[in-house]
Amino acid sequence: MKFLTLLFLCTFSLYAADIDTKLYEGNNTIAYYEEVEKLIEKEKSLDQADIERIATERMILENLKNMLSSKSKIHPLPNALLTDGQNIRAENYLSYLNALADTYATIDILKEEQSNMQSKRKYLSQSIQNITTEDKKNLLLYQLQYALYKLKGNSNSLSIKAYENLVEEGEKAFNQALQRVLFEIPALKKNMTETEKRFPTIEQEAVALNLTKERELIHQKSISKVLSDKILTNTMDRMAALTTKIDQNILLSLAYLQKGENQTSLDLFNSGKIDLATLTPELMRYYAFKRTILKSLFKEKAGNVALALSNVEESAESLYDYTYNKLTESLFVFNERNISIIDIIKVILVLIFGFMLAAFYKRKIMNLAVKEKLSTSSAKMISSFGYYLIAFITLLVALKSIGLDFSNLGLIAGALSIGIGFGLQNLVSNLAAGIILMFERTIRLGDYIEISDTIRGTVSDMKMRSTTITTNDNIDVIIPNSSFIQNNVINWTLENDIRRIHIPFSVAYGTPNEKVEEVILEELKLSNLTYVTKPAKYTTSIWMTAMGSSSVDYELIVWVRGQATLKPSGTKSDFLKFIYAALNKHHIQIPFPQLDLHVKKSGQKKDDDAPQTI
């Protein structure tokens, strides 16, 4: 077994490569880069593709060196806008909110980059581990690319964590500074009214431009550059007006929140959602970050209940988004893939469904065995094999559902081979023996088998790892399946249940052999004992086996079947009782051992030394 394991691992190593972790881990990375650079210099350029590949390797290696010496730049928040102990202008307060939203956007971009790099690392990992002989020249390029994305990913992770800490502190400062902001509600209302007056003009201009666009498209395939620029300018004016209106609406809602008029503030805040729907996707995403920050402020100042009651639909949507984000949030990374709570739930649900299906299949097969009169052992074999097959497929589907790559099953098989070779050899041996027994069917449910002189009984249950034997004393003995493959086993009911048994008995010297045979055989025909007489090969006979010191020894050779075979000790007892009764009936003496003791008296003459029998 260990030899096969070693052979497997050696064979696998010839067709696989490992990721070179020295390119991005350890303290001697720079020195290792110098060694890699020497290898690149030694490479020979045979064609244009090789020249481009070597140039790319040099460029990536240079980037790796720069990344080791550089540090991620974290853009701080403009905390000077929220001067401690002084009043704050509304415009500065809005600028700080914009800076917080920009930081949120930066975190979102970094997370998206992180996900993209993780996908690239996964692809490169598969390419490295499944490298072919034809593609072996690209191995170093794949290794360098993987290391580059690994270092970038590590840098992004640090940046994301730093920005998240920055946002947490910034939101706290933003919420605390609300009471020091100088809001002028009349001026804000006036500005919002003036902004709203701009929309009719912008909308009329947009309608006119669209009509001009349709007229041009009638005569030509595309519109002119002048008209395209006018449409773009109109769109930008509209977006600028919308963003100005939304920002003024935010400031006005914050002003009422500062005064304690929570309901008015929340109504204004929720009314801005209509304008958000008309923004471009980029601006909509940006203002979604702003609303996330403001919701935190409203919860702190107005309370969760007031915020929820102000807009039930939005609260439900917010609850859904929060729940979804928590469920999809990465817990850990496995095989370059983020594993979340929802992935774990998905695996659990697939496993539950699969094992329920396997149990249903097993129960259905056993029920069909009763209806279709299928043998119990066959039904057990089919149901067990199907159960474990469905369970195995379920495990594969469950792992595949979370993105586990099965192209690298060789690595898993190699690890399992080591485990089997050292710690799980007996377990796997028993499982393999169970499969052999199920298909070979030399031992079946209901068979009466004998393992040793002390263990014999009926097979009451067969599983993949072990078999249960119930003895005649109603004791269940659980035996590993490998024992049936490695040792001799007597199956008393393999082909048929007719067996020959030997019943020993003895008579005294002087009893004619013919009389012994005649008495036993004739009395046996008249008895109530069940035994086999047909066909002719199953004949009952009397054998003389020995002439002992006190008796002549015989054996009654008789064929039995059914329950008599399954209970040999009870069957032998019944026949011995019969023989004893038959011999007594015909006055045939049953001998017992006798001992003659000769006593020699001391002082007697030599001639008188005759033995005395007692």
PDB file of C-alpha atoms in Angstrom, residues 22-201:
ATOM      1  CA  LYS A  22       9.253  32.754  -2.540  1.00  0.00           C
ATOM      2  CA  LEU A  23       8.244  35.452  -5.036  1.00  0.00           C
ATOM      3  CA  TYR A  24       5.938  37.138  -2.512  1.00  0.00           C
ATOM      4  CA  GLU A  25       6.717  35.665   0.919  1.00  0.00           C
ATOM      5  CA  GLY A  26       9.737  35.577   3.200  1.00  0.00           C
ATOM      6  CA  ASN A  27      12.559  37.928   4.122  1.00  0.00           C
ATOM      7  CA  ASN A  28      14.890  37.080   1.233  1.00  0.00           C
ATOM      8  CA  THR A  29      12.549  38.099  -1.577  1.00  0.00           C
ATOM      9  CA  ILE A  30      14.932  40.691  -3.099  1.00  0.00           C
ATOM     10  CA  ALA A  31      17.771  38.154  -3.248  1.00  0.00           C
ATOM     11  CA  TYR A  32      15.422  35.646  -4.837  1.00  0.00           C
ATOM     12  CA  TYR A  33      14.395  38.259  -7.429  1.00  0.00           C
ATOM     13  CA  GLU A  34      18.045  38.595  -8.404  1.00  0.00           C
ATOM     14  CA  GLU A  35      18.235  34.833  -8.969  1.00  0.00           C
ATOM     15  CA  VAL A  36      15.083  34.958 -11.096  1.00  0.00           C
ATOM     16  CA  GLU A  37      16.538  37.870 -13.076  1.00  0.00           C
ATOM     17  CA  LYS A  38      19.620  35.770 -13.886  1.00  0.00           C
ATOM     18  CA  LEU A  39      17.358  32.957 -15.102  1.00  0.00           C
ATOM     19  CA  ILE A  40      15.520  35.391 -17.361  1.00  0.00           C
ATOM     20  CA  GLU A  41      18.828  36.619 -18.796  1.00  0.00           C
ATOM     21  CA  LYS A  42      19.800  33.035 -19.650  1.00  0.00           C
ATOM     22  CA  GLU A  43      16.596  32.384 -21.587  1.00  0.00           C
ATOM     23  CA  LYS A  44      17.007  32.098 -25.350  1.00  0.00           C
ATOM     24  CA  SER A  45      14.761  33.977 -27.777  1.00  0.00           C
ATOM     25  CA  LEU A  46      13.746  31.659 -30.612  1.00  0.00           C
ATOM     26  CA  ASP A  47      10.945  33.742 -32.120  1.00  0.00           C
ATOM     27  CA  GLN A  48       8.989  36.944 -31.631  1.00  0.00           C
ATOM     28  CA  ALA A  49       6.685  35.310 -29.051  1.00  0.00           C
ATOM     29  CA  ASP A  50       9.701  34.411 -26.897  1.00  0.00           C
ATOM     30  CA  ILE A  51      11.069  37.949 -27.156  1.00  0.00           C
ATOM     31  CA  GLU A  52       7.745  39.415 -25.994  1.00  0.00           C
ATOM     32  CA  ARG A  53       7.436  36.861 -23.195  1.00  0.00           C
ATOM     33  CA  ILE A  54      10.932  37.580 -21.842  1.00  0.00           C
ATOM     34  CA  ALA A  55      10.311  41.323 -22.024  1.00  0.00           C
ATOM     35  CA  THR A  56       7.057  40.860 -20.077  1.00  0.00           C
ATOM     36  CA  GLU A  57       8.871  38.782 -17.449  1.00  0.00           C
ATOM     37  CA  ARG A  58      11.447  41.531 -16.969  1.00  0.00           C
ATOM     38  CA  MET A  59       8.753  44.188 -16.679  1.00  0.00           C
ATOM     39  CA  ILE A  60       6.735  42.192 -14.123  1.00  0.00           C
ATOM     40  CA  LEU A  61       9.876  41.448 -12.101  1.00  0.00           C
ATOM     41  CA  GLU A  62      10.691  45.165 -12.032  1.00  0.00           C
ATOM     42  CA  ASN A  63       7.153  45.909 -10.825  1.00  0.00           C
ATOM     43  CA  LEU A  64       7.559  43.311  -8.083  1.00  0.00           C
ATOM     44  CA  LYS A  65      10.747  45.017  -6.884  1.00  0.00           C
ATOM     45  CA  ASN A  66       9.009  48.392  -6.834  1.00  0.00           C
ATOM     46  CA  MET A  67       6.034  47.024  -4.929  1.00  0.00           C
ATOM     47  CA  LEU A  68       8.245  45.640  -2.176  1.00  0.00           C
ATOM     48  CA  SER A  69       9.796  49.058  -1.578  1.00  0.00           C
ATOM     49  CA  SER A  70       6.611  51.130  -1.985  1.00  0.00           C
ATOM     50  CA  LYS A  71       3.781  51.646   0.467  1.00  0.00           C
ATOM     51  CA  SER A  72       0.110  52.238  -0.197  1.00  0.00           C
ATOM     52  CA  LYS A  73      -0.962  55.881  -0.046  1.00  0.00           C
ATOM     53  CA  ILE A  74      -4.041  56.562   2.043  1.00  0.00           C
ATOM     54  CA  HIS A  75      -5.766  59.861   1.263  1.00  0.00           C
ATOM     55  CA  PRO A  76      -6.849  61.419   4.569  1.00  0.00           C
ATOM     56  CA  LEU A  77     -10.168  63.113   5.198  1.00  0.00           C
ATOM     57  CA  PRO A  78     -10.260  66.940   5.275  1.00  0.00           C
ATOM     58  CA  ASN A  79     -10.631  67.126   9.054  1.00  0.00           C
ATOM     59  CA  ALA A  80      -9.761  70.828   8.926  1.00  0.00           C
ATOM     60  CA  LEU A  81     -13.303  71.454   7.622  1.00  0.00           C
ATOM     61  CA  LEU A  82     -14.668  70.337  11.012  1.00  0.00           C
ATOM     62  CA  THR A  83     -12.675  72.647  13.283  1.00  0.00           C
ATOM     63  CA  ASP A  84     -13.032  71.702  16.941  1.00  0.00           C
ATOM     64  CA  GLY A  85     -14.867  74.190  19.156  1.00  0.00           C
ATOM     65  CA  GLN A  86     -15.890  76.449  16.257  1.00  0.00           C
ATOM     66  CA  ASN A  87     -18.982  76.847  14.142  1.00  0.00           C
ATOM     67  CA  ILE A  88     -18.924  75.140  10.763  1.00  0.00           C
ATOM     68  CA  ARG A  89     -20.246  76.495   7.503  1.00  0.00           C
ATOM     69  CA  ALA A  90     -22.891  74.396   5.787  1.00  0.00           C
ATOM     70  CA  GLU A  91     -20.777  74.278   2.609  1.00  0.00           C
ATOM     71  CA  ASN A  92     -17.803  72.865   4.559  1.00  0.00           C
ATOM     72  CA  TYR A  93     -20.073  70.294   6.227  1.00  0.00           C
ATOM     73  CA  LEU A  94     -21.314  69.202   2.786  1.00  0.00           C
ATOM     74  CA  SER A  95     -17.729  69.058   1.494  1.00  0.00           C
ATOM     75  CA  TYR A  96     -16.794  66.712   4.370  1.00  0.00           C
ATOM     76  CA  LEU A  97     -19.795  64.529   3.498  1.00  0.00           C
ATOM     77  CA  ASN A  98     -18.554  64.441  -0.105  1.00  0.00           C
ATOM     78  CA  ALA A  99     -15.098  63.410   1.123  1.00  0.00           C
ATOM     79  CA  LEU A 100     -16.652  60.555   3.135  1.00  0.00           C
ATOM     80  CA  ALA A 101     -18.599  59.455   0.055  1.00  0.00           C
ATOM     81  CA  ASP A 102     -15.383  59.559  -2.009  1.00  0.00           C
ATOM     82  CA  THR A 103     -13.719  57.314   0.578  1.00  0.00           C
ATOM     83  CA  TYR A 104     -16.645  54.886   0.372  1.00  0.00           C
ATOM     84  CA  ALA A 105     -16.244  54.886  -3.412  1.00  0.00           C
ATOM     85  CA  THR A 106     -12.511  54.234  -3.058  1.00  0.00           C
ATOM     86  CA  ILE A 107     -13.201  51.239  -0.775  1.00  0.00           C
ATOM     87  CA  ASP A 108     -15.742  49.929  -3.288  1.00  0.00           C
ATOM     88  CA  ILE A 109     -13.242  50.267  -6.155  1.00  0.00           C
ATOM     89  CA  LEU A 110     -10.525  48.503  -4.116  1.00  0.00           C
ATOM     90  CA  LYS A 111     -12.882  45.638  -3.279  1.00  0.00           C
ATOM     91  CA  GLU A 112     -13.826  45.282  -6.922  1.00  0.00           C
ATOM     92  CA  GLU A 113     -10.141  45.237  -7.878  1.00  0.00           C
ATOM     93  CA  GLN A 114      -9.545  42.693  -5.128  1.00  0.00           C
ATOM     94  CA  SER A 115     -12.229  40.436  -6.569  1.00  0.00           C
ATOM     95  CA  ASN A 116     -10.838  40.770 -10.102  1.00  0.00           C
ATOM     96  CA  MET A 117      -7.298  39.995  -8.934  1.00  0.00           C
ATOM     97  CA  GLN A 118      -8.578  37.018  -6.987  1.00  0.00           C
ATOM     98  CA  SER A 119     -10.180  35.651 -10.185  1.00  0.00           C
ATOM     99  CA  LYS A 120      -6.913  36.197 -12.054  1.00  0.00           C
ATOM    100  CA  ARG A 121      -4.928  34.439  -9.311  1.00  0.00           C
ATOM    101  CA  LYS A 122      -7.318  31.517  -9.459  1.00  0.00           C
ATOM    102  CA  TYR A 123      -6.864  31.203 -13.215  1.00  0.00           C
ATOM    103  CA  LEU A 124      -3.073  31.495 -12.929  1.00  0.00           C
ATOM    104  CA  SER A 125      -3.040  28.944 -10.097  1.00  0.00           C
ATOM    105  CA  GLN A 126      -4.852  26.452 -12.310  1.00  0.00           C
ATOM    106  CA  SER A 127      -2.501  27.211 -15.199  1.00  0.00           C
ATOM    107  CA  ILE A 128       0.539  26.611 -12.990  1.00  0.00           C
ATOM    108  CA  GLN A 129      -0.734  23.416 -11.399  1.00  0.00           C
ATOM    109  CA  ASN A 130      -1.958  21.988 -14.723  1.00  0.00           C
ATOM    110  CA  ILE A 131       1.057  23.104 -16.771  1.00  0.00           C
ATOM    111  CA  THR A 132       1.765  20.972 -19.834  1.00  0.00           C
ATOM    112  CA  THR A 133       5.067  20.173 -21.488  1.00  0.00           C
ATOM    113  CA  GLU A 134       4.213  22.396 -24.464  1.00  0.00           C
ATOM    114  CA  ASP A 135       3.381  25.330 -22.199  1.00  0.00           C
ATOM    115  CA  LYS A 136       6.269  24.832 -19.774  1.00  0.00           C
ATOM    116  CA  LYS A 137       8.203  27.817 -21.150  1.00  0.00           C
ATOM    117  CA  ASN A 138       5.428  30.102 -19.838  1.00  0.00           C
ATOM    118  CA  LEU A 139       5.688  28.731 -16.298  1.00  0.00           C
ATOM    119  CA  LEU A 140       7.942  31.541 -15.033  1.00  0.00           C
ATOM    120  CA  LEU A 141       5.637  34.149 -16.593  1.00  0.00           C
ATOM    121  CA  TYR A 142       2.629  32.626 -14.810  1.00  0.00           C
ATOM    122  CA  GLN A 143       4.555  32.534 -11.530  1.00  0.00           C
ATOM    123  CA  LEU A 144       5.559  36.205 -11.828  1.00  0.00           C
ATOM    124  CA  GLN A 145       2.007  37.268 -12.733  1.00  0.00           C
ATOM    125  CA  TYR A 146       0.591  35.328  -9.789  1.00  0.00           C
ATOM    126  CA  ALA A 147       3.117  36.943  -7.427  1.00  0.00           C
ATOM    127  CA  LEU A 148       2.284  40.412  -8.816  1.00  0.00           C
ATOM    128  CA  TYR A 149      -1.443  39.977  -8.224  1.00  0.00           C
ATOM    129  CA  LYS A 150      -0.751  38.427  -4.827  1.00  0.00           C
ATOM    130  CA  LEU A 151       1.273  41.450  -3.689  1.00  0.00           C
ATOM    131  CA  LYS A 152      -1.315  43.826  -5.146  1.00  0.00           C
ATOM    132  CA  GLY A 153      -4.031  41.913  -3.344  1.00  0.00           C
ATOM    133  CA  ASN A 154      -2.151  42.131  -0.047  1.00  0.00           C
ATOM    134  CA  SER A 155      -1.634  45.853  -0.586  1.00  0.00           C
ATOM    135  CA  ASN A 156      -5.307  46.356  -1.406  1.00  0.00           C
ATOM    136  CA  SER A 157      -6.345  44.451   1.725  1.00  0.00           C
ATOM    137  CA  LEU A 158      -4.240  46.771   3.877  1.00  0.00           C
ATOM    138  CA  SER A 159      -5.625  49.817   2.067  1.00  0.00           C
ATOM    139  CA  ILE A 160      -9.219  48.658   2.479  1.00  0.00           C
ATOM    140  CA  LYS A 161      -8.698  48.117   6.188  1.00  0.00           C
ATOM    141  CA  ALA A 162      -7.055  51.549   6.569  1.00  0.00           C
ATOM    142  CA  TYR A 163      -9.862  53.300   4.664  1.00  0.00           C
ATOM    143  CA  GLU A 164     -12.519  51.472   6.674  1.00  0.00           C
ATOM    144  CA  ASN A 165     -10.916  52.701   9.907  1.00  0.00           C
ATOM    145  CA  LEU A 166     -10.725  56.181   8.389  1.00  0.00           C
ATOM    146  CA  VAL A 167     -14.422  56.119   7.462  1.00  0.00           C
ATOM    147  CA  GLU A 168     -15.396  54.900  10.925  1.00  0.00           C
ATOM    148  CA  GLU A 169     -13.570  57.792  12.575  1.00  0.00           C
ATOM    149  CA  GLY A 170     -14.823  60.265   9.940  1.00  0.00           C
ATOM    150  CA  GLU A 171     -18.488  59.292  10.396  1.00  0.00           C
ATOM    151  CA  LYS A 172     -18.116  59.705  14.136  1.00  0.00           C
ATOM    152  CA  ALA A 173     -16.658  63.216  13.690  1.00  0.00           C
ATOM    153  CA  PHE A 174     -19.335  64.060  11.070  1.00  0.00           C
ATOM    154  CA  ASN A 175     -22.174  63.071  13.420  1.00  0.00           C
ATOM    155  CA  GLN A 176     -20.711  64.964  16.379  1.00  0.00           C
ATOM    156  CA  ALA A 177     -20.207  68.136  14.314  1.00  0.00           C
ATOM    157  CA  LEU A 178     -23.879  68.513  13.310  1.00  0.00           C
ATOM    158  CA  GLN A 179     -24.748  70.743  16.250  1.00  0.00           C
ATOM    159  CA  ARG A 180     -22.002  73.242  15.279  1.00  0.00           C
ATOM    160  CA  VAL A 181     -23.088  73.679  11.652  1.00  0.00           C
ATOM    161  CA  LEU A 182     -24.575  77.084  10.669  1.00  0.00           C
ATOM    162  CA  PHE A 183     -27.643  76.323   8.553  1.00  0.00           C
ATOM    163  CA  GLU A 184     -29.706  79.108   6.999  1.00  0.00           C
ATOM    164  CA  ILE A 185     -33.024  77.448   6.208  1.00  0.00           C
ATOM    165  CA  PRO A 186     -34.559  80.417   4.260  1.00  0.00           C
ATOM    166  CA  ALA A 187     -31.457  80.679   2.067  1.00  0.00           C
ATOM    167  CA  LEU A 188     -31.457  76.930   1.452  1.00  0.00           C
ATOM    168  CA  LYS A 189     -35.120  76.990   0.433  1.00  0.00           C
ATOM    169  CA  LYS A 190     -34.497  79.939  -1.889  1.00  0.00           C
ATOM    170  CA  ASN A 191     -31.532  78.176  -3.537  1.00  0.00           C
ATOM    171  CA  MET A 192     -33.560  75.008  -4.008  1.00  0.00           C
ATOM    172  CA  THR A 193     -36.395  77.008  -5.648  1.00  0.00           C
ATOM    173  CA  GLU A 194     -33.969  78.723  -8.037  1.00  0.00           C
ATOM    174  CA  THR A 195     -32.420  75.342  -8.924  1.00  0.00           C
ATOM    175  CA  GLU A 196     -35.847  73.868  -9.669  1.00  0.00           C
ATOM    176  CA  LYS A 197     -36.573  76.805 -12.047  1.00  0.00           C
ATOM    177  CA  ARG A 198     -33.646  75.667 -14.213  1.00  0.00           C
ATOM    178  CA  PHE A 199     -35.187  72.275 -15.009  1.00  0.00           C
ATOM    179  CA  PRO A 200     -37.956  73.426 -17.444  1.00  0.00           C
ATOM    180  CA  THR A 201     -35.371  75.204 -19.616  1.00  0.00           C
TER     181      THR A 201
END
